XYZ file of N, CA and C in Angstrom:
276
model
N -2.443 -23.982 -10.768
C -2.779 -23.366 -11.671
C -1.461 -22.488 -12.375
N -1.293 -22.319 -13.442
C 0.139 -21.786 -14.030
C -0.046 -20.198 -14.024
N 0.965 -19.601 -13.953
C 1.076 -18.095 -13.818
C 0.297 -17.229 -15.242
N 0.266 -18.024 -16.544
C -0.761 -17.391 -17.727
C -2.105 -18.270 -17.785
N -2.248 -18.950 -17.272
C -3.831 -19.343 -16.620
C -4.522 -18.112 -15.638
N -3.829 -18.254 -14.753
C -3.833 -17.429 -13.458
C -4.332 -15.859 -14.597
N -3.008 -15.367 -15.207
C -3.485 -14.046 -15.341
C -4.825 -14.011 -16.661
N -4.987 -14.978 -17.430
C -6.015 -15.083 -18.246
C -7.209 -15.052 -17.075
N -7.428 -15.443 -16.624
C -8.730 -15.533 -15.105
C -8.580 -14.338 -14.697
N -7.779 -13.733 -14.535
C -7.714 -12.014 -14.019
C -8.275 -11.512 -15.046
N -7.589 -11.359 -16.222
C -8.490 -10.360 -17.186
C -9.774 -10.891 -17.753
N -10.238 -12.105 -17.195
C -11.750 -12.226 -17.608
C -12.438 -11.826 -16.398
N -12.117 -11.818 -15.192
C -12.831 -11.191 -14.399
C -12.860 -9.682 -14.360
N -11.693 -9.010 -14.846
C -11.775 -7.577 -14.581
C -12.837 -7.187 -16.051
N -12.856 -8.378 -17.078
C -13.831 -7.928 -18.112
C -15.037 -7.842 -17.848
N -15.410 -8.470 -16.724
C -16.855 -8.223 -16.292
C -16.907 -6.835 -15.738
N -16.243 -6.093 -15.158
C -16.489 -4.720 -14.999
C -16.452 -4.445 -13.779
N -15.964 -5.631 -12.511
C -16.097 -5.586 -11.112
C -15.203 -4.591 -11.065
N -15.614 -3.310 -10.275
C -14.131 -2.694 -9.646
C -14.032 -2.944 -8.438
N -15.382 -4.200 -7.387
C -14.896 -4.493 -6.230
C -13.820 -5.617 -6.563
N -13.760 -6.307 -7.334
C -12.962 -7.284 -7.378
C -11.371 -6.274 -7.287
N -11.122 -5.284 -8.049
C -9.692 -4.719 -8.066
C -9.363 -4.206 -6.919
N -10.472 -3.620 -6.338
C -10.257 -2.770 -5.071
C -10.149 -3.967 -4.156
N -10.715 -4.850 -4.169
C -10.071 -6.209 -2.924
C -8.510 -6.383 -3.067
N -8.615 -7.017 -4.215
C -7.310 -7.252 -5.210
C -5.567 -6.177 -4.151
N -6.181 -4.900 -4.301
C -5.062 -3.758 -4.366
C -5.283 -3.703 -2.275
N -6.403 -3.834 -1.723
C -6.036 -4.158 -0.147
C -5.337 -5.422 0.158
N -5.474 -6.048 -0.256
C -4.747 -7.686 0.194
C -3.513 -7.793 -0.328
N -2.940 -7.274 -1.307
C -1.786 -7.349 -2.164
C -0.550 -6.203 -1.794
N -1.113 -4.891 -1.590
C -0.094 -3.568 -1.460
C -0.421 -3.153 -0.631
N 0.562 -2.531 -0.073
C 0.826 -1.845 0.975
C 0.747 -0.365 0.690
N 1.065 0.318 1.691
C 0.742 1.997 1.135
C 1.704 2.298 0.795
N 2.857 1.879 0.978
C 4.301 2.544 0.253
C 4.260 1.673 -1.505
N 3.663 0.656 -1.638
C 3.401 0.359 -2.549
C 2.668 0.531 -3.627
N 1.300 1.198 -2.659
C 0.390 2.113 -3.693
C 0.609 3.240 -3.886
N 1.510 4.147 -3.130
C 2.021 5.294 -3.174
C 2.943 5.392 -4.528
N 3.910 4.298 -4.817
C 4.548 4.137 -5.427
C 3.847 4.089 -7.318
N 2.917 3.337 -7.088
C 2.281 3.279 -8.214
C 1.433 4.208 -8.751
N 0.792 5.252 -7.498
C -0.014 6.196 -7.957
C 0.989 7.459 -8.676
N 2.092 7.495 -7.895
C 3.468 8.392 -8.735
C 3.413 8.030 -10.205
N 3.306 6.532 -10.170
C 3.736 6.229 -11.828
C 2.673 6.403 -12.520
N 1.351 6.262 -11.818
C 0.448 6.518 -13.028
C 0.373 7.828 -12.808
N 0.648 9.172 -12.078
C 0.704 10.299 -12.317
C 1.610 10.414 -13.669
N 2.990 10.208 -13.737
C 3.484 10.355 -14.520
C 2.934 9.810 -15.797
N 2.283 8.463 -16.224
C 1.906 8.101 -17.258
C 0.411 9.571 -17.622
N 0.004 9.843 -16.493
C -1.373 10.359 -16.987
C -0.780 11.498 -17.455
N 0.440 12.371 -17.396
C 0.749 13.670 -17.630
C 1.058 13.257 -18.893
N 1.624 12.107 -19.545
C 1.622 12.267 -21.395
C 0.466 11.956 -21.991
N 1.025 11.897 -23.534
C -0.080 12.090 -24.274
C -0.680 10.411 -24.063
N -1.887 10.131 -23.522
C -2.389 8.656 -23.193
C -3.551 9.044 -23.240
N -4.864 8.517 -23.656
C -5.960 8.473 -23.222
C -6.515 7.892 -22.330
N -7.650 7.722 -21.800
C -7.794 6.971 -20.776
C -7.884 5.528 -20.778
N -8.348 5.032 -21.481
C -8.665 3.494 -21.900
C -7.017 3.078 -21.780
N -6.151 3.733 -22.814
C -4.619 3.267 -22.920
C -4.146 3.096 -21.530
N -4.168 4.615 -20.962
C -3.184 4.518 -19.448
C -3.780 3.617 -18.564
N -5.275 3.166 -18.436
C -5.699 2.166 -17.642
C -5.118 0.590 -18.093
N -4.932 0.294 -19.128
C -4.438 -0.841 -19.381
C -3.074 -1.043 -19.290
N -2.177 0.395 -19.915
C -0.586 0.431 -19.398
C -0.859 -0.028 -17.393
N -1.573 0.592 -17.016
C -1.226 0.042 -15.711
C -1.548 -1.016 -15.094
N -2.445 -1.650 -15.917
C -2.855 -3.352 -15.481
C -1.688 -3.702 -16.464
N -1.137 -3.773 -17.171
C 0.551 -4.125 -17.580
C 1.446 -4.379 -16.956
N 1.598 -2.993 -16.747
C 2.793 -2.936 -15.178
C 2.672 -3.602 -13.990
N 1.277 -3.581 -13.645
C 0.723 -4.344 -12.626
C 1.325 -5.721 -12.547
N 0.920 -6.208 -13.840
C 0.982 -7.925 -14.131
C 2.891 -7.956 -14.066
N 3.624 -7.371 -14.810
C 4.868 -7.568 -14.775
C 5.130 -7.353 -13.759
N 5.121 -6.833 -12.863
C 5.491 -6.296 -11.451
C 5.827 -7.686 -10.508
N 4.106 -7.996 -10.660
C 3.778 -9.427 -10.207
C 4.869 -10.798 -10.564
N 4.728 -10.677 -11.680
C 5.671 -11.961 -12.608
C 7.199 -11.829 -11.886
N 7.852 -10.279 -11.675
C 8.915 -10.263 -11.303
C 9.194 -10.315 -10.353
N 7.922 -10.266 -9.478
C 8.264 -10.591 -8.018
C 8.307 -12.395 -7.919
N 7.314 -12.739 -8.736
C 7.541 -14.793 -8.588
C 8.846 -14.938 -9.239
N 9.176 -14.039 -9.811
C 10.899 -15.135 -10.453
C 11.886 -14.296 -9.900
N 11.882 -13.664 -8.794
C 12.829 -13.301 -7.411
C 12.629 -14.069 -6.693
N 11.497 -14.755 -6.086
C 10.947 -15.357 -5.045
C 11.655 -16.869 -5.589
N 11.403 -17.363 -6.974
C 11.738 -18.271 -7.535
C 13.762 -18.818 -7.684
N 13.850 -17.342 -8.105
C 15.159 -16.877 -8.019
C 16.173 -17.516 -6.689
N 15.299 -16.719 -5.825
C 15.964 -16.906 -4.118
C 15.888 -18.226 -3.565
N 14.505 -19.119 -4.235
C 14.580 -20.370 -3.742
C 15.515 -21.316 -4.463
N 15.837 -20.907 -5.537
C 16.734 -21.914 -6.324
C 18.230 -21.687 -5.630
N 18.852 -20.618 -5.415
C 20.082 -20.076 -4.485
C 19.938 -20.318 -2.936
N 19.069 -20.835 -2.370
C 18.890 -21.282 -1.221
C 19.274 -23.150 -1.340
N 18.428 -23.450 -1.868
C 18.675 -24.973 -2.554
C 20.245 -25.433 -2.526
N 20.578 -24.899 -3.924
C 21.958 -24.651 -3.829
C 23.093 -24.815 -2.699
N 22.769 -23.405 -1.837
C 23.491 -23.739 -0.556
C 23.265 -24.297 0.399
N 21.883 -24.964 0.572
C 22.034 -26.267 1.059
C 22.634 -27.236 0.927
N 22.478 -27.463 -0.269
C 23.071 -28.862 -1.092
C 25.263 -28.947 -1.025
N 25.036 -27.706 -0.996
C 26.514 -27.032 -0.919
C 26.982 -27.746 0.467
N 26.349 -27.472 1.722
C 26.758 -27.613 2.584
C 26.474 -28.997 3.499
N 25.689 -29.612 2.434
C 25.742 -30.770 3.108
C 26.228 -31.972 2.292
N 27.484 -31.394 1.824
C 28.195 -32.320 0.870
C 29.234 -32.832 1.535
N 29.895 -33.767 1.646
C 30.911 -34.105 2.672
C 32.249 -34.548 2.169
N 33.164 -33.770 2.961
C 34.615 -34.037 2.380
C 35.258 -34.816 3.547
């Protein structure tokens, strides 16, 4: 399943209104430090002129972008490691 299909599935499950789905994901995916950072950002967004629905949507989008960034960084690191391994195996 590619990233876009996974995102579509996530939003489909979210649209079904299951708060257990979100709670389980938070427990599995975020440690206490990340939760605290996310809550701080949420507090900053909430203090602005934003209604609750828009606030929640903004947090979901930010969460999705964080995950995409994490995956991109992991892919980049894998590519860099592969290049280094290839350099090391070149015979002079």
